[in-house]
Tab-separated table of C-alpha atoms and ligand atoms in Angstrom:
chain	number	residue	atom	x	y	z
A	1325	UNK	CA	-5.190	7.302	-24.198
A	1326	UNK	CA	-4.519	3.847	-25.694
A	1327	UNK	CA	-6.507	0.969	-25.362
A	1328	UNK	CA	-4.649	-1.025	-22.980
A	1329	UNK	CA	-7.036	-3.667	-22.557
A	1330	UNK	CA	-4.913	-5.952	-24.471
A	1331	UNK	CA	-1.569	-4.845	-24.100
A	1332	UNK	CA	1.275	-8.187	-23.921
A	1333	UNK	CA	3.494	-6.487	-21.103
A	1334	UNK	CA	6.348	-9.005	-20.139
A	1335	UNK	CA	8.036	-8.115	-16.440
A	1336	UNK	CA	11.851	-8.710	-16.183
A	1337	UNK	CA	12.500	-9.255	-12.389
A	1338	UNK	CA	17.018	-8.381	-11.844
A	1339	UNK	CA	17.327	-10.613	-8.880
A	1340	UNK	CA	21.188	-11.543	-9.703
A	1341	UNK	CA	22.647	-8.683	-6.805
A	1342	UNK	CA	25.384	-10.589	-5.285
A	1343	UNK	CA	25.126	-8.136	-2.061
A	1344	UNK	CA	27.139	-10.132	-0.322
A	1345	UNK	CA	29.927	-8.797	1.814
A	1346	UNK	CA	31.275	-11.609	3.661
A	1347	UNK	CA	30.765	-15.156	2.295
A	1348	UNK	CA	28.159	-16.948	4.142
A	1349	UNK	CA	25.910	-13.579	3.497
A	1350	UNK	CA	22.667	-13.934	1.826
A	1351	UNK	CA	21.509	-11.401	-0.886
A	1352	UNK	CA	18.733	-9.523	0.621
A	1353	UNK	CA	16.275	-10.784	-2.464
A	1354	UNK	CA	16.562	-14.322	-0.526
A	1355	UNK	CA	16.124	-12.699	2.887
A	1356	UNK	CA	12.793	-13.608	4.527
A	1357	UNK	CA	9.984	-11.189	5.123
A	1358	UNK	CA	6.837	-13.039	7.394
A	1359	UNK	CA	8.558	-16.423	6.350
A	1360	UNK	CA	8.820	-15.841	2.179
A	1361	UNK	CA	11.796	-14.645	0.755
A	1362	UNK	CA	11.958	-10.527	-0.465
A	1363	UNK	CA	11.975	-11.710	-3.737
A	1364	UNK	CA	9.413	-14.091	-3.836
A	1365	UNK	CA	6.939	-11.236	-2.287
A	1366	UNK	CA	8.192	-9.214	-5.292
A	1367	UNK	CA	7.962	-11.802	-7.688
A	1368	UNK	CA	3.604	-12.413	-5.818
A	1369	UNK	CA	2.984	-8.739	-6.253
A	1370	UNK	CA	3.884	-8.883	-10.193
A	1371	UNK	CA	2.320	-11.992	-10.900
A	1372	UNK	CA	-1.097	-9.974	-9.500
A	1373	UNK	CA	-1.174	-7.560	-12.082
A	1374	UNK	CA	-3.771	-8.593	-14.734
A	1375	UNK	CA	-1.741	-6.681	-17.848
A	1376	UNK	CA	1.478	-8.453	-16.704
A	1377	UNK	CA	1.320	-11.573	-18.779
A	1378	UNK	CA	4.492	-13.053	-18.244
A	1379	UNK	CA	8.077	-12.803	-15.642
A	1380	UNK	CA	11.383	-13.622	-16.292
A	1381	UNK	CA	13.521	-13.670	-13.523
A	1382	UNK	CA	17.311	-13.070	-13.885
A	1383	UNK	CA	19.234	-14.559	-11.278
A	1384	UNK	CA	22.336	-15.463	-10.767
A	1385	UNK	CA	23.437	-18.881	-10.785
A	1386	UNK	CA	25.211	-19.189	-8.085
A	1387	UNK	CA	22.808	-18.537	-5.604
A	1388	UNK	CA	21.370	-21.457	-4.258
A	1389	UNK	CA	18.338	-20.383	-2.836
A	1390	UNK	CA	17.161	-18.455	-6.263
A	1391	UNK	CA	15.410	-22.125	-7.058
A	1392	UNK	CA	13.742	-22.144	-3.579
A	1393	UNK	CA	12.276	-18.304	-3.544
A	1394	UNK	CA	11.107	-18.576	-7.353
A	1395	UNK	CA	9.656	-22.341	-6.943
A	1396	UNK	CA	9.364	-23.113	-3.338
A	1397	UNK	CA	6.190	-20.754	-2.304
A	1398	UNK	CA	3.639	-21.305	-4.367
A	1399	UNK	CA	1.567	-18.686	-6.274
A	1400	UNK	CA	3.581	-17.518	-9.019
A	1401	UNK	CA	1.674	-18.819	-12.137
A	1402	UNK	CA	3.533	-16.032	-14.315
A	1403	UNK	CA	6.755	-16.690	-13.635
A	1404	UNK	CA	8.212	-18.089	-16.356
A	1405	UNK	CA	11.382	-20.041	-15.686
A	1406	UNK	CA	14.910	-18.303	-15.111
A	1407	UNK	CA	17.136	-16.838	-16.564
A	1408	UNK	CA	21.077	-16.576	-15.909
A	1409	UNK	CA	22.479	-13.058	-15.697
A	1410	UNK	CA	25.870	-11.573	-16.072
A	1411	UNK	CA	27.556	-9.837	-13.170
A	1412	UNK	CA	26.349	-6.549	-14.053
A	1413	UNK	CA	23.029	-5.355	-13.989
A	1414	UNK	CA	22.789	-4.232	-17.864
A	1415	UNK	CA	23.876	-8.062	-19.097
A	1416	UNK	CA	21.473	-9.468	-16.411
A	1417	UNK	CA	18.755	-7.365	-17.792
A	1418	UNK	CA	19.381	-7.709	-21.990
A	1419	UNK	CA	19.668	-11.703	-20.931
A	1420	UNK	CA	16.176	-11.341	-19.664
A	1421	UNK	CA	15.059	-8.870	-22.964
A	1422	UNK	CA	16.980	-11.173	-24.813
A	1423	UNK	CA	13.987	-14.013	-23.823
A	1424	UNK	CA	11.289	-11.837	-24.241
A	1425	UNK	CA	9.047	-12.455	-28.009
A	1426	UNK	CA	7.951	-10.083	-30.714
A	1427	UNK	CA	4.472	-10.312	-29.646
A	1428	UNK	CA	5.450	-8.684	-26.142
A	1429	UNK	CA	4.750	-5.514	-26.486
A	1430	UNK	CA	6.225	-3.731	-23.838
A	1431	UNK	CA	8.644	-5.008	-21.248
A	1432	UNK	CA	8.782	-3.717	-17.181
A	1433	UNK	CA	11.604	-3.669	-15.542
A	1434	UNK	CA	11.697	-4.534	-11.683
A	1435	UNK	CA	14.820	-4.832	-8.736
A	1436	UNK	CA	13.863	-7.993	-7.498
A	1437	UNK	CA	14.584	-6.245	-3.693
A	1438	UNK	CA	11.621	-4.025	-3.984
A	1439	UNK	CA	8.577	-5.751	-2.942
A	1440	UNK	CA	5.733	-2.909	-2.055
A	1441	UNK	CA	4.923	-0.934	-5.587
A	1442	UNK	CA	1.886	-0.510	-5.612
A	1443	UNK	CA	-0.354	-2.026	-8.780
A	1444	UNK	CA	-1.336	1.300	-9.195
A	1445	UNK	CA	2.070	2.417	-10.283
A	1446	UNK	CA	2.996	-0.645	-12.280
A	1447	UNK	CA	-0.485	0.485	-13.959
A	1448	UNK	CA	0.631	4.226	-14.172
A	1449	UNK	CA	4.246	3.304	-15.936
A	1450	UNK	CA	2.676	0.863	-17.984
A	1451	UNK	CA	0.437	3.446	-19.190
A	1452	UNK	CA	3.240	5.805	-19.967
A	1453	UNK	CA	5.423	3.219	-21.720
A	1454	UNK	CA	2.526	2.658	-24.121
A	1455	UNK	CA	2.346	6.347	-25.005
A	1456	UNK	CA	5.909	7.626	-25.248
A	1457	UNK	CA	7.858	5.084	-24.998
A	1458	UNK	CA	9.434	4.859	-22.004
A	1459	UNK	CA	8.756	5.708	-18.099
A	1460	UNK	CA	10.175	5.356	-15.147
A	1461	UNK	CA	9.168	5.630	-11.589
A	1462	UNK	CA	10.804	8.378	-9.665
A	1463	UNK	CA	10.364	10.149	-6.405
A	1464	UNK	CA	11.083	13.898	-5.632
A	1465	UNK	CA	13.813	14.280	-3.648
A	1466	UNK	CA	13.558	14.999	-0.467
A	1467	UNK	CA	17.298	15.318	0.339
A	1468	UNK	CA	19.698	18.147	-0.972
A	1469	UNK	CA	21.929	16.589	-3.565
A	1470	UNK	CA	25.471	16.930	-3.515
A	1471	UNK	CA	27.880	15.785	-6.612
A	1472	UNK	CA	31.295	15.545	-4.875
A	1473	UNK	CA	34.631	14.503	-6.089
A	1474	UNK	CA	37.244	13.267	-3.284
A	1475	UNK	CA	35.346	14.499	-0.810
A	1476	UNK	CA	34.446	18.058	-1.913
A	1477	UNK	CA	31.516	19.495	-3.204
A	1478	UNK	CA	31.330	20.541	-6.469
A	1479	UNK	CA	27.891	21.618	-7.249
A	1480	UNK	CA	24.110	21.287	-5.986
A	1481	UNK	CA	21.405	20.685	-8.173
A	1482	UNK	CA	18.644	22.680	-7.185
A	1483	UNK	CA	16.609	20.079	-5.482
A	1484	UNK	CA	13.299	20.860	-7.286
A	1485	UNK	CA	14.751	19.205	-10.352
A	1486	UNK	CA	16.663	15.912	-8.843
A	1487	UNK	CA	14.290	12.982	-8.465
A	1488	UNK	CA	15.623	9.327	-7.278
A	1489	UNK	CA	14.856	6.848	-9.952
A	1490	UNK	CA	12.957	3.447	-8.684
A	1491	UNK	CA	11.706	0.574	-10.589
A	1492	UNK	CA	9.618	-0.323	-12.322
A	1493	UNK	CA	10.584	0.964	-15.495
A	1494	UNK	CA	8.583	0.523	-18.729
A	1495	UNK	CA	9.472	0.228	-22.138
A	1496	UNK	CA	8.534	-0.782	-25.666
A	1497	UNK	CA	10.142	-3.723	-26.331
A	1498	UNK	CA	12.016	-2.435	-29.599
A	1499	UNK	CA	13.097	0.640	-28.262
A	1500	UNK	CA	14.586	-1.113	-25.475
A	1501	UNK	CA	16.731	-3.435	-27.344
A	1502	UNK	CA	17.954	-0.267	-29.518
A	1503	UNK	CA	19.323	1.118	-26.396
A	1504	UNK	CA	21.334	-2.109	-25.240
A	1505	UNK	CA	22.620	-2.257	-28.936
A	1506	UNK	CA	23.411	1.580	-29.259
A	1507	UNK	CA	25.501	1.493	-26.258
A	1508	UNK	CA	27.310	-1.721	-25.690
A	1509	UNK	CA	30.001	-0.166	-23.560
A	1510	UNK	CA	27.296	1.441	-20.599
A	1511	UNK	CA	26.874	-0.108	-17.439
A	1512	UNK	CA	24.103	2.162	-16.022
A	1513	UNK	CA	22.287	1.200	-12.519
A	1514	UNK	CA	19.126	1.590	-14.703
A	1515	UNK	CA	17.676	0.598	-17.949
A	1516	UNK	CA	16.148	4.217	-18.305
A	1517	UNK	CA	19.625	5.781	-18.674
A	1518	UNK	CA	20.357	3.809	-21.671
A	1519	UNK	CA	17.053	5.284	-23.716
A	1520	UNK	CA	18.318	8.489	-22.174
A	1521	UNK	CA	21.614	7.788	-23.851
A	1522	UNK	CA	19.887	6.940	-27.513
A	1523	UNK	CA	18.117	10.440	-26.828
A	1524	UNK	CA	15.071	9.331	-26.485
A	1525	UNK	CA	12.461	10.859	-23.891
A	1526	UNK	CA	11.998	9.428	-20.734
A	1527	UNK	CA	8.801	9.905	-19.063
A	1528	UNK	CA	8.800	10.538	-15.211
A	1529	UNK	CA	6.087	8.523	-13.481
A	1530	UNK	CA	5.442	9.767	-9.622
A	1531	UNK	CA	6.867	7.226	-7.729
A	1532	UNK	CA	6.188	6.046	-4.139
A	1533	UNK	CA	8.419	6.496	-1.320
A	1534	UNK	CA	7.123	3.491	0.261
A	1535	UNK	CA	8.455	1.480	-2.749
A	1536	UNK	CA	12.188	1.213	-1.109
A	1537	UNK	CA	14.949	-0.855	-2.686
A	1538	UNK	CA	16.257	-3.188	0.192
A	1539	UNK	CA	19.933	-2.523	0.141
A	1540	UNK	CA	21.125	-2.182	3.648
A	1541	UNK	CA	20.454	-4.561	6.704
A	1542	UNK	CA	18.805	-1.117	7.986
A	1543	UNK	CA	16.340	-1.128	4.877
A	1544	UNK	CA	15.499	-4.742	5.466
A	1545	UNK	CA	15.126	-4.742	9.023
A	1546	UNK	CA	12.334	-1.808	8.461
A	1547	UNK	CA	10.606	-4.017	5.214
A	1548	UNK	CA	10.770	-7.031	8.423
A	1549	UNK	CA	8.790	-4.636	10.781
A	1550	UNK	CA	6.652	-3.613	8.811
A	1551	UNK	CA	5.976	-7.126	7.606
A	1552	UNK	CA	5.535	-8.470	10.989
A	1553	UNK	CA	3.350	-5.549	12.098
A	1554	UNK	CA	0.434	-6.799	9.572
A	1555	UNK	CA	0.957	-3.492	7.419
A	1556	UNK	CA	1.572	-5.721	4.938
A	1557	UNK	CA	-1.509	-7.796	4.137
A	1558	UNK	CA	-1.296	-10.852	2.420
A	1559	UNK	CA	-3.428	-9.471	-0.593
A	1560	UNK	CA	-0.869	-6.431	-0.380
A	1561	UNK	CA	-1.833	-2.922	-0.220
A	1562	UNK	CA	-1.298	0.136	2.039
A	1563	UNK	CA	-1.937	0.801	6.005
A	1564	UNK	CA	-4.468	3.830	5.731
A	1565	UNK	CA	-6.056	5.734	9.237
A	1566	UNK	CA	-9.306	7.929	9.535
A	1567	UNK	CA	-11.169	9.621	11.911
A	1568	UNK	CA	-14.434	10.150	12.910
A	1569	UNK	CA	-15.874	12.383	15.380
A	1570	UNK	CA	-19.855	12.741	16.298
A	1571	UNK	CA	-21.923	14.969	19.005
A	1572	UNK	CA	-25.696	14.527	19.478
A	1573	UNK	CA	-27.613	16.334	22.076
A	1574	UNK	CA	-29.040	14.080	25.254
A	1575	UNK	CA	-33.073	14.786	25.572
A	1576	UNK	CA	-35.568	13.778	27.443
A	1577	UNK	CA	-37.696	11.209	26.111
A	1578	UNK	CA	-35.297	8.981	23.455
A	1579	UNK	CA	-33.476	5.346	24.761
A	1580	UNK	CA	-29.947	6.226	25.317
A	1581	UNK	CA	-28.123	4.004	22.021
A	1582	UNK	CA	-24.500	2.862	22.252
A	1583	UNK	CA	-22.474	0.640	19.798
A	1584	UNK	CA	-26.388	-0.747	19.367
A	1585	UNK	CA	-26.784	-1.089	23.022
A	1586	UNK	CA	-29.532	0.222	24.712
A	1587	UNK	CA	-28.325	2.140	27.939
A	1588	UNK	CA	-30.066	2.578	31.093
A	1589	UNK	CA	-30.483	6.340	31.773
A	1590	UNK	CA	-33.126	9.378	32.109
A	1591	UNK	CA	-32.018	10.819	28.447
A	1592	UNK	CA	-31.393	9.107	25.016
A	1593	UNK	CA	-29.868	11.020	22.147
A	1594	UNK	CA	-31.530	12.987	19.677
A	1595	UNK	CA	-31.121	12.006	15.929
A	1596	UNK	CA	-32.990	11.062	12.749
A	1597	UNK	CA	-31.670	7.763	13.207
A	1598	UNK	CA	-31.085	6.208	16.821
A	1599	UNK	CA	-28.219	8.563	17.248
A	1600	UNK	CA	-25.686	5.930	18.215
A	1601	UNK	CA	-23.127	8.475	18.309
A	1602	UNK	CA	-20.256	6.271	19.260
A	1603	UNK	CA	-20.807	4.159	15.953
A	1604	UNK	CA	-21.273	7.427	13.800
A	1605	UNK	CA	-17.643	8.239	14.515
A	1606	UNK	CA	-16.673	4.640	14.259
A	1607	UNK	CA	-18.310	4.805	10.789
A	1608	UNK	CA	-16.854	7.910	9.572
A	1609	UNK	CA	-13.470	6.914	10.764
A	1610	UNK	CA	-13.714	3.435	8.647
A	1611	UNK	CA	-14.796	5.568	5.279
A	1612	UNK	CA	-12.066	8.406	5.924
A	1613	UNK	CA	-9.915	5.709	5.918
A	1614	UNK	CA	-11.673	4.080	2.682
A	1615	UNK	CA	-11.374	8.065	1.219
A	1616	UNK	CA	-15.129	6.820	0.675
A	1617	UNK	CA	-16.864	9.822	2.175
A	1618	UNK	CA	-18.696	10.557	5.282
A	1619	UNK	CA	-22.159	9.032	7.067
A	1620	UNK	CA	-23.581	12.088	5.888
A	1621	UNK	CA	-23.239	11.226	2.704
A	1622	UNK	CA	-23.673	8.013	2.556
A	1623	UNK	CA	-27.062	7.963	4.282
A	1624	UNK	CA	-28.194	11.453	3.965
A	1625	UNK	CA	-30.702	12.687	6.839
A	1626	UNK	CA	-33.532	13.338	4.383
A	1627	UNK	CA	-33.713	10.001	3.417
A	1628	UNK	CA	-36.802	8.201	5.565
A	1629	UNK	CA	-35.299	5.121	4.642
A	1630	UNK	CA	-32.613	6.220	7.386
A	1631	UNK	CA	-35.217	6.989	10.118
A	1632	UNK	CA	-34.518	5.812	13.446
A	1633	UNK	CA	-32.778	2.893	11.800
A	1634	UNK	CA	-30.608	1.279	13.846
A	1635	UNK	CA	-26.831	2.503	13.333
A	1636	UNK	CA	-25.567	-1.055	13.191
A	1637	UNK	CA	-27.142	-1.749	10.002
A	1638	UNK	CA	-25.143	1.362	8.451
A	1639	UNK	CA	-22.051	-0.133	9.893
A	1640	UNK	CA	-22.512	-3.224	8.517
A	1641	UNK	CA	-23.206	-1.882	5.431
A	1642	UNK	CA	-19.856	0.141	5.061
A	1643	UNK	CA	-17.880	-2.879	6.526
A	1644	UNK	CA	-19.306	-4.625	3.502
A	1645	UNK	CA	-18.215	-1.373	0.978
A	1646	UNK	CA	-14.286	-1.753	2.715
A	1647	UNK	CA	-14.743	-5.747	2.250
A	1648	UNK	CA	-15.703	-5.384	-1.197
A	1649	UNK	CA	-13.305	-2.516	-2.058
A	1650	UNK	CA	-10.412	-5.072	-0.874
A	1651	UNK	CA	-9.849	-3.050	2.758
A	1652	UNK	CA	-8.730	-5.771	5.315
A	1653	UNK	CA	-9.479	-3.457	8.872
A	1654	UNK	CA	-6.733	-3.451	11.001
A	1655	UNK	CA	-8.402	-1.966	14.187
A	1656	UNK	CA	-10.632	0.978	15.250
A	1657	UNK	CA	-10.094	3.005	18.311
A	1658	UNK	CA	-13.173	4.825	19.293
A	1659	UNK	CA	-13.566	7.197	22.980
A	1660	UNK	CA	-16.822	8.446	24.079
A	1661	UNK	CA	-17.079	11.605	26.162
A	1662	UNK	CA	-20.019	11.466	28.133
A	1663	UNK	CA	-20.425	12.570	31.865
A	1664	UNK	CA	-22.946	10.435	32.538
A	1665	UNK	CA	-24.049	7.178	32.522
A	1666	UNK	CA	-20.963	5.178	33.519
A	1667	UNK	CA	-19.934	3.435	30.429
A	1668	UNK	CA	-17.719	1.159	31.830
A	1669	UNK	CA	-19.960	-1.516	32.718
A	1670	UNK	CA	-20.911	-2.127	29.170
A	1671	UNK	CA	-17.423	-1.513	27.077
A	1672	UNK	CA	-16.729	-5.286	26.110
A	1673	UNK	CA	-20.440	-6.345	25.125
A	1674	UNK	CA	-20.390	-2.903	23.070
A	1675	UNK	CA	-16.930	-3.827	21.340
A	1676	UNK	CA	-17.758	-7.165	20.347
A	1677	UNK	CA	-21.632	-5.963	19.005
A	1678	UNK	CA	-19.302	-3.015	17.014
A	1679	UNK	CA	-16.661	-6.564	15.797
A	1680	UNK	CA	-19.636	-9.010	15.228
A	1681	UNK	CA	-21.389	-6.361	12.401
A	1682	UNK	CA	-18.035	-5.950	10.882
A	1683	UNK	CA	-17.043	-9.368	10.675
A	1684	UNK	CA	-13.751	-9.077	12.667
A	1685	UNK	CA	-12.605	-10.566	15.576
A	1686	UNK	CA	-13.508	-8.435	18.978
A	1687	UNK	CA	-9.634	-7.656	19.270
A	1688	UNK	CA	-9.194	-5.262	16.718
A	1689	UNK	CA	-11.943	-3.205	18.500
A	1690	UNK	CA	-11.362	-0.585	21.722
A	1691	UNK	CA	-13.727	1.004	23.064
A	1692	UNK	CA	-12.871	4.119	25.749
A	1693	UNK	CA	-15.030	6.185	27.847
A	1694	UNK	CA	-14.063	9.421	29.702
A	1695	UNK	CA	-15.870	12.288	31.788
A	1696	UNK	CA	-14.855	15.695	30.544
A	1697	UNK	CA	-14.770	16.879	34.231
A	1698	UNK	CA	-17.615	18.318	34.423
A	1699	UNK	CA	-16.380	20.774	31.676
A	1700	UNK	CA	-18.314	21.758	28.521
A	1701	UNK	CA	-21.629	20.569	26.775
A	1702	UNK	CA	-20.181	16.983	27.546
A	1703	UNK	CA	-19.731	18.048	31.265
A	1704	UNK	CA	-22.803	19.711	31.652
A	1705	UNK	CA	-24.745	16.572	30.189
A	1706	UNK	CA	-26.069	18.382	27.475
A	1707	UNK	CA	-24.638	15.818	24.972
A	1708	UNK	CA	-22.601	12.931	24.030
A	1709	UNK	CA	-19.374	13.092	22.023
A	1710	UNK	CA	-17.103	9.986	20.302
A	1711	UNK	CA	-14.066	9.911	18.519
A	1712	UNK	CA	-12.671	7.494	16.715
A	1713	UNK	CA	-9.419	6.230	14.582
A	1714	UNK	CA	-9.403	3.584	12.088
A	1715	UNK	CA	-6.992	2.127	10.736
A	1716	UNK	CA	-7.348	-0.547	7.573
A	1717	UNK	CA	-5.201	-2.446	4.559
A	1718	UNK	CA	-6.399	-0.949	1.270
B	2074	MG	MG1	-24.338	11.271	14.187
């Protein structure tokens, strides 16, 4: 591995797709997601990554509202003016390599229409552009490929070998310009085809399928939902789910713990900490979610620093893990299967005690009980079961 601590990577952002097929249309890169325009969340997301030191954007000049979506929002301290493209991709690009400085040692490529890469994989490709040259993000396909000529097949790839190229791509800076100069006459789609051309290796960087290229009204109308949903945070990131599940055994002679309530009844739960089985799950369904473990071991059983503590306290603690690992929850869905007491007296003071140790508002918490019917350990009262689903922005 390099050392990549100090690499100069310089991101060229091609945001001069006319897309428009009636005049009066707007180029999805100045279509709005939550209010910003696509390329302005593109632009945010780049402008994030600590190795990218500089962005050029190529637009076109045409477009009127390029100005607005590089300028208009806020939060782009990269972004380094703009530059004017040709009509095709390849002399938008070079005009954008064609501003870029010795000192920049590798340049990124990036469609200006795909807003949710992940830093990860701008870190991945970067990574690979440093050691071979060149990389490019590609997912495996999941269709069957067909090449076709006036509407007959001619031949299918086997579909283990076909991958769909996405952006970004990553390359030294000189070997880049060496494939613009070596092949003046190629308009590829992508600037990976042209090292291809010079017969230089590509490397093939795993991709994500959630990094989509907004070409169709369908496309954006997806990115919009997803957007409005709140998968999309405003820090960016992922919507990730876990679940948790718990069962402790009701005794004699223990207070009955729920979501840190204490419960009126003739049995408690059994545990070496108050056995709040309802916040176990809720617990385990928040790290799942995290891919940070399980309570078990977090706070392992033989530890007497987790005797009879109260199960709040853990909860709190792994809210503060998520906050500090950059997970935004989105909500947690927890049911507890008990056959007795009645629960439903004390659901919303339980939700909001679960909210308040988190830090979120009492919203993004339910909070369901149910009888099994009299059916199992649950209906026999021998114990107390919860589930739960979380779901949270990482
Ligand atoms: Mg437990």
């Amino acid at each position: 591995m390099s050392d990549t601590s100090d690499t100069n990577v310089v991101a060229i952002v091609a945001a001069a797709g006319r897309g428009r097929r009636m005049p009066g249309d707007i180029p999805k890169q100045f279509r709005l997601l939550s209010g910003k325009p696509v390329l302005w969340h593109t632009l945010r997301r780049l402008n994030e990554i600590p190795r990218v030191s500089r962005i050029i954007v190529v637009g076109h000049e045409q477009d009127s509202e390029l100005h607005d979506a590089v300028a208009g929002y806020g939060e782009l301290s990269k972004v380094d003016g703009m530059v004017f493209g040709g009509s095709e991709r390849r002399d938008s690009v070079l005009a954008g390599v064609r501003r870029t400085s010795l000192d920049e040692e590798i340049i990124l490529v990036h469609d200006g229409v795909r807003p949710r890469f992940s830093r990860d994989l701008a870190d991945r490709v970067i990574d690979a552009a440093l050691s071979e040259g060149a990389a490019v993000a590609a997912v495996a396909a999941t269709d069957t490929v067909k090449i076709a000529s006036e509407g007959l097949v001619l031949e299918t790839p086997d579909r283990d070998s076909v991958w769909q190229a996405q952006t970004p791509q990553a390359f030294r800076r000189e070997l880049l310009l060496q494939a613009f100069d070596v092949t003046p006459s190629i308009k590829a789609t992508d600037e990976s085809t042209l090292v291809e051309r010079i017969g230089h290796q590509v490397r093939l960087v795993e991709g994500e399928y959630d990094n989509v290229k907004i070409t169709t009204e369908q496309d954006l109308k997806l990115m919009q939902w997803q957007y409005e949903a709140g998968q999309e945070s405003s820090s960016g990131g992922t919507l990730r789910v876990g679940q948790g599940y718990d069962v402790h055994r009701l005794v004699e002679g223990r207070r009955l713990i729920l979501a840190g309530l204490e419960i009126p009844h003739t049995k408690g739960l059994l545990g070496h900490s108050d056995a709040d089985v309802l916040t176990h799950a809720a617990i385990d369904a928040l790290l799942g979610a995290a891919g940070m473990g399980d309570i078990g071991r977090l706070f392992p059983d033989s530890d007497p620093a987790y005797k009879d503590i109260s199960s709040l306290v853990l909860l709190q603690q792994v809210g503060a893990r998520l906050a500090e690992a950059g997970a935004r929850i989105v909500n947690i869905d927890v049911v507890v299967m008990a056959q007795t007491p009645k629960l439903q007296p004390h659901i919303s003071v339980m939700e909001s005690t679960l909210a308040h140790h988190l830090a979120v508002s009492p919203h993004h918490i339910s909070i369901k009980a149910t009888t099994t019917e009299g059916l199992g350990f649950v209906g026999r009262a021998e114990g107390i079961a919860a589930q739960a689903v979380a779901s949270i922005m990482l």
